[in-house]
XYZ file of C-alpha atoms in Angstrom:
378
model
C -101.110 3.051 4.436
C -101.339 0.232 1.898
C -102.312 2.684 -0.819
C -99.445 4.970 0.135
C -96.958 2.090 -0.061
C -98.312 1.141 -3.481
C -97.798 4.705 -4.720
C -94.223 4.709 -3.369
C -93.476 1.350 -4.999
C -94.975 2.601 -8.253
C -92.696 5.675 -8.171
C -89.606 3.551 -7.525
C -90.540 1.194 -10.354
C -91.076 4.154 -12.660
C -87.637 5.540 -11.778
C -85.996 2.150 -12.291
C -87.543 1.747 -15.738
C -86.168 5.104 -16.852
C -82.638 4.059 -17.818
C -81.633 7.636 -18.652
C -82.450 9.055 -15.258
C -80.586 6.520 -13.112
C -77.103 7.799 -14.118
C -78.303 11.345 -13.373
C -79.374 10.308 -9.886
C -76.332 8.343 -8.749
C -73.401 9.069 -11.106
C -73.876 12.771 -11.856
C -73.582 13.877 -8.177
C -70.309 11.982 -7.771
C -68.888 13.426 -10.995
C -69.989 16.940 -10.037
C -68.382 16.735 -6.606
C -65.097 15.346 -7.969
C -64.840 17.891 -10.794
C -65.942 20.905 -8.773
C -63.914 19.737 -5.778
C -60.741 19.945 -7.844
C -61.791 23.165 -9.597
C -62.933 25.039 -6.473
C -59.474 25.528 -5.016
C -58.094 28.994 -4.347
C -54.847 27.791 -2.785
C -51.897 29.151 -4.762
C -48.450 27.568 -4.961
C -45.643 27.524 -7.496
C -46.192 31.147 -8.555
C -43.860 31.873 -11.517
C -41.340 34.512 -10.379
C -39.224 36.791 -12.577
C -36.003 37.896 -10.847
C -34.465 41.271 -11.721
C -31.315 41.316 -9.608
C -29.510 44.599 -10.337
C -27.297 44.302 -7.267
C -25.747 40.865 -7.862
C -24.288 40.492 -4.377
C -24.414 37.729 -1.817
C -27.177 39.607 0.037
C -29.395 39.888 -3.037
C -28.849 36.219 -3.910
C -29.734 35.235 -0.347
C -32.998 37.202 -0.612
C -33.852 35.575 -3.948
C -33.188 32.136 -2.481
C -35.647 32.895 0.294
C -38.339 33.323 -2.384
C -37.477 30.253 -4.441
C -36.891 28.106 -1.369
C -40.250 28.967 0.207
C -42.199 26.610 -2.050
C -44.615 29.392 -2.972
C -42.579 30.722 -5.909
C -40.883 29.054 -8.856
C -38.117 30.909 -10.642
C -39.344 31.543 -14.193
C -36.376 33.557 -15.447
C -33.896 36.416 -15.039
C -33.755 39.901 -16.491
C -31.242 42.703 -16.088
C -33.695 45.610 -16.112
C -37.313 46.421 -15.277
C -38.152 47.266 -18.901
C -38.629 43.562 -19.659
C -40.985 42.916 -16.743
C -44.160 43.879 -18.626
C -43.400 41.450 -21.453
C -43.088 38.567 -18.975
C -46.355 39.481 -17.256
C -48.238 39.973 -20.544
C -46.996 36.630 -21.898
C -48.066 34.945 -18.705
C -44.636 33.432 -18.142
C -44.424 35.220 -14.769
C -47.074 36.396 -12.318
C -44.726 38.203 -9.947
C -41.458 40.085 -10.578
C -38.950 40.657 -7.782
C -36.786 43.735 -8.457
C -33.679 44.144 -6.288
C -32.181 47.569 -6.921
C -28.413 48.316 -7.073
C -26.927 48.967 -3.651
C -29.076 46.435 -1.830
C -26.034 44.699 -0.341
C -24.358 47.963 0.735
C -27.541 49.292 2.327
C -27.988 46.024 4.200
C -24.402 45.968 5.438
C -24.655 49.607 6.558
C -27.758 48.888 8.614
C -29.980 51.068 6.482
C -33.326 50.057 4.981
C -32.879 48.814 1.424
C -35.904 48.915 -0.861
C -37.166 45.962 -2.858
C -39.897 46.223 -5.475
C -42.456 43.530 -6.162
C -44.578 43.759 -9.325
C -47.620 41.487 -9.571
C -50.021 40.651 -12.411
C -53.313 42.116 -11.138
C -55.434 40.620 -13.931
C -55.618 37.524 -11.719
C -56.462 39.335 -8.522
C -56.651 36.248 -6.333
C -53.216 34.956 -7.287
C -51.820 38.484 -7.044
C -53.154 39.025 -3.524
C -51.970 35.624 -2.350
C -48.557 36.097 -3.990
C -48.100 39.520 -2.417
C -49.043 38.039 0.931
C -46.419 35.313 0.611
C -43.822 37.879 -0.503
C -44.650 40.192 2.410
C -44.138 37.325 4.832
C -40.739 36.485 3.317
C -39.643 40.141 3.389
C -40.811 40.484 7.001
C -38.781 37.468 8.040
C -35.722 38.896 6.276
C -36.279 42.274 7.947
C -36.485 40.594 11.332
C -33.137 38.910 10.753
C -31.539 42.210 9.741
C -32.938 44.011 12.792
C -31.709 41.330 15.170
C -28.249 41.387 13.594
C -28.133 45.183 13.772
C -29.112 45.292 17.435
C -26.644 42.529 18.189
C -23.826 44.474 16.538
C -24.677 47.688 18.389
C -25.475 46.396 21.855
C -23.483 43.210 21.950
C -24.421 39.523 22.026
C -27.641 38.740 23.876
C -29.034 42.256 23.506
C -32.181 41.001 21.774
C -32.989 38.700 24.651
C -32.919 41.679 27.050
C -35.378 43.704 25.015
C -39.048 43.493 25.855
C -41.169 42.465 22.884
C -44.697 41.368 22.094
C -44.723 37.987 20.390
C -47.688 37.199 18.178
C -48.593 33.523 18.135
C -51.300 33.111 15.462
C -53.463 29.995 15.489
C -56.309 29.165 13.142
C -58.935 26.785 14.453
C -61.034 24.316 12.424
C -58.927 24.797 9.261
C -55.324 25.264 10.453
C -53.800 25.313 6.959
C -56.587 27.559 5.581
C -57.316 25.085 2.799
C -59.895 26.596 0.482
C -60.990 23.111 -0.546
C -62.267 22.483 2.984
C -64.443 25.588 2.552
C -65.784 24.790 -0.905
C -66.300 21.016 -0.917
C -69.092 21.126 1.741
C -70.654 23.945 -0.305
C -70.619 21.780 -3.427
C -72.156 18.955 -1.423
C -75.044 21.206 -0.374
C -75.591 22.386 -3.958
C -75.607 18.819 -5.293
C -78.258 17.795 -2.752
C -80.377 20.830 -3.589
C -80.108 20.404 -7.363
C -80.880 16.711 -7.380
C -83.910 16.814 -5.111
C -85.507 20.055 -6.326
C -85.099 19.444 -10.051
C -85.955 15.746 -9.899
C -89.077 16.360 -7.823
C -90.414 19.074 -10.130
C -89.626 17.130 -13.305
C -91.009 13.878 -11.898
C -94.461 15.368 -11.357
C -94.477 17.316 -14.618
C -93.376 14.239 -16.564
C -96.575 12.447 -15.501
C -98.590 15.395 -16.768
C -96.846 15.250 -20.128
C -97.325 11.526 -20.698
C -100.917 11.675 -19.438
C -100.649 9.207 -16.545
C -101.527 11.855 -13.976
C -105.165 11.790 -15.082
C -105.223 8.003 -14.624
C -103.875 8.374 -11.089
C -106.424 11.071 -10.275
C -109.421 8.866 -11.137
C -108.250 6.200 -8.669
C -109.569 6.334 -5.045
C -106.220 7.618 -3.816
C -106.256 10.675 -1.562
C -104.320 13.774 -2.498
C -101.955 13.609 0.518
C -101.166 9.992 -0.285
C -100.305 10.948 -3.845
C -98.097 13.850 -2.715
C -96.223 11.840 -0.077
C -95.922 8.867 -2.404
C -94.442 10.972 -5.181
C -91.998 12.911 -2.982
C -90.796 10.061 -0.756
C -88.604 8.395 -3.442
C -86.866 11.704 -4.119
C -86.193 12.125 -0.391
C -84.587 8.669 -0.402
C -82.543 9.659 -3.449
C -81.407 12.796 -1.607
C -80.183 10.758 1.394
C -78.416 8.241 -0.864
C -76.714 11.108 -2.705
C -75.721 12.590 0.671
C -74.035 9.316 1.640
C -72.302 9.149 -1.733
C -70.942 12.695 -1.878
C -70.023 12.723 1.828
C -67.931 9.604 1.266
C -66.107 11.293 -1.614
C -65.598 14.501 0.381
C -64.149 12.678 3.390
C -62.107 9.894 1.808
C -61.077 11.466 -1.491
C -60.708 15.160 -0.649
C -59.804 14.552 3.019
C -62.314 17.077 4.318
C -62.742 16.283 8.028
C -66.171 15.255 9.298
C -65.761 16.261 12.955
C -69.438 16.250 13.921
C -72.107 13.568 14.047
C -73.011 11.996 10.728
C -76.399 11.016 12.150
C -77.090 14.679 12.954
C -76.012 15.610 9.420
C -78.538 13.148 7.985
C -81.346 14.372 10.278
C -80.761 18.049 9.483
C -80.439 17.225 5.788
C -83.912 15.669 6.025
C -85.204 19.049 7.262
C -83.510 20.758 4.308
C -85.065 18.213 1.942
C -88.523 19.350 3.127
C -87.674 22.735 1.609
C -86.211 21.464 -1.671
C -89.003 18.944 -2.221
C -91.607 21.569 -1.345
C -90.092 23.989 -3.858
C -89.911 21.229 -6.467
C -93.575 20.376 -5.949
C -94.500 24.072 -6.049
C -92.669 24.508 -9.357
C -94.498 21.503 -10.790
C -97.825 23.243 -10.123
C -96.707 26.370 -11.996
C -95.299 24.900 -15.223
C -96.514 22.546 -17.935
C -93.347 20.942 -19.350
C -90.169 19.387 -17.979
C -88.118 22.041 -19.767
C -90.047 24.770 -17.995
C -89.606 22.934 -14.693
C -85.842 22.757 -15.163
C -85.592 26.420 -16.163
C -87.766 27.595 -13.262
C -85.888 25.489 -10.722
C -82.457 26.427 -12.014
C -82.655 30.093 -12.878
C -85.489 31.392 -10.702
C -84.781 29.486 -7.507
C -81.414 27.751 -7.249
C -79.167 30.431 -8.748
C -80.334 33.228 -6.392
C -80.263 30.828 -3.445
C -76.648 29.863 -4.130
C -75.535 33.498 -4.510
C -77.329 34.668 -1.370
C -76.704 31.692 0.898
C -73.113 32.427 1.857
C -71.936 29.167 0.297
C -69.650 30.962 -2.166
C -69.615 34.628 -1.152
C -69.472 36.004 2.419
C -72.813 37.440 3.507
C -70.961 40.032 5.608
C -69.625 41.627 2.398
C -73.102 42.147 0.943
C -75.064 45.423 1.321
C -77.158 45.636 4.479
C -80.467 45.341 2.596
C -79.285 42.188 0.799
C -78.130 40.709 4.096
C -81.710 40.935 5.379
C -82.914 39.180 2.216
C -80.579 36.246 2.889
C -82.604 35.353 5.975
C -85.361 34.253 3.577
C -83.026 31.825 1.809
C -83.272 28.285 3.297
C -79.894 27.323 1.841
C -78.261 29.899 4.130
C -79.190 27.809 7.181
C -78.117 24.542 5.577
C -74.759 26.127 4.685
C -74.214 26.928 8.365
C -75.256 23.402 9.336
C -73.073 21.566 6.866
C -69.923 23.606 7.565
C -70.581 23.508 11.304
C -70.842 19.721 11.353
C -67.989 19.111 8.926
C -65.362 21.566 10.152
C -66.344 22.608 13.694
C -67.989 19.423 14.957
C -71.040 21.452 16.020
C -73.945 19.642 17.662
C -77.649 20.308 17.901
C -76.997 22.564 20.916
C -75.385 25.039 18.505
C -77.358 24.354 15.339
C -80.896 24.311 16.749
C -81.767 27.805 15.394
C -80.867 26.661 11.872
C -82.812 23.427 12.417
C -85.922 25.379 13.475
C -85.580 27.737 10.500
C -85.265 24.868 8.012
C -88.210 23.046 9.590
C -90.307 26.203 9.371
C -89.418 26.807 5.730
C -89.950 23.147 4.861
C -93.379 22.818 6.479
C -94.566 26.152 5.047
C -93.405 25.407 1.499
C -94.777 21.862 1.553
C -98.122 23.157 2.828
C -98.376 25.826 0.121
C -97.256 23.415 -2.603
C -99.661 20.713 -1.400
C -102.594 23.132 -1.393
C -101.799 24.202 -4.961
C -101.244 20.592 -6.016
C -104.558 19.505 -4.428
C -106.390 22.413 -6.057
C -105.115 21.402 -9.473
C -106.153 17.789 -8.827
C -109.663 18.974 -7.911
């Protein structure tokens, strides 16, 4: 145990002496979470709206005010005809054009169904879909008002209350306002933890090979398991410190709720760190330089894991064969854990399958990496 503690102290001293790596360990994760937390936001508001009101009646103005008063749209300008719509969309001055045809007021007053055209800029598909959704909601509310007024005029006051109707009461649990930031910030947190521990572990071992100190360590009476644990333990501590740091930013700066147990989050993160540290150690046995270690960790391991984990893209939308492949991605289970604890307040009674999967991956990868590392030492 004394030898193991000396190896751990030696690793911490080596990290402290490297003035370039300390900002990468403690400042880079915070900067990444803040920048990506602001960037990873799919919520759309203030969509620039071009109004083409060819009716110019009180009814058409009332409909236009429903759009501008919703908070989702901002009036960008007026045009008399639809010929100018394309120029506004191409210039980017408007993303949506509301076209109210002549006769809208008369059709409304007569109880008929007037037609309204909405033209959206599809080059930004996300904003277009969201904008069309907002517009559909506004039109539906207006249609409901017209229908109630029409029935009231035909059947007399109180007729609507005598009609049987099915009322839909939608409720969204865990993220009532459907804030995309609540979905993406925990994902960024998981990626920061993975990047820092996997890359740092692989580069830390390879760096000793490059500067030639690994041979000096090998000739000492230290056992191979003591060397492996001693080299990986500081990076595990760094991973937990980074978890505390980025969780604080996520909760207090971005207001992402942490409804579950923070202690459970730390414990299950430790299981995930077994996987990242094992992969980092495995990479260090396969490459010779720090540049190779960074390339192998980033492009060969982390990029596919992020794409296939469900952190950014829904697994349900992937082809069936790819969905089976995702079960071999440890980050998939950590994604479920981190969102479950943050947003749903899930406990170990729900997350135990993910905990077992991460423990299995971690122990297997650490065993394989340790065997390769020991073989190279021999």
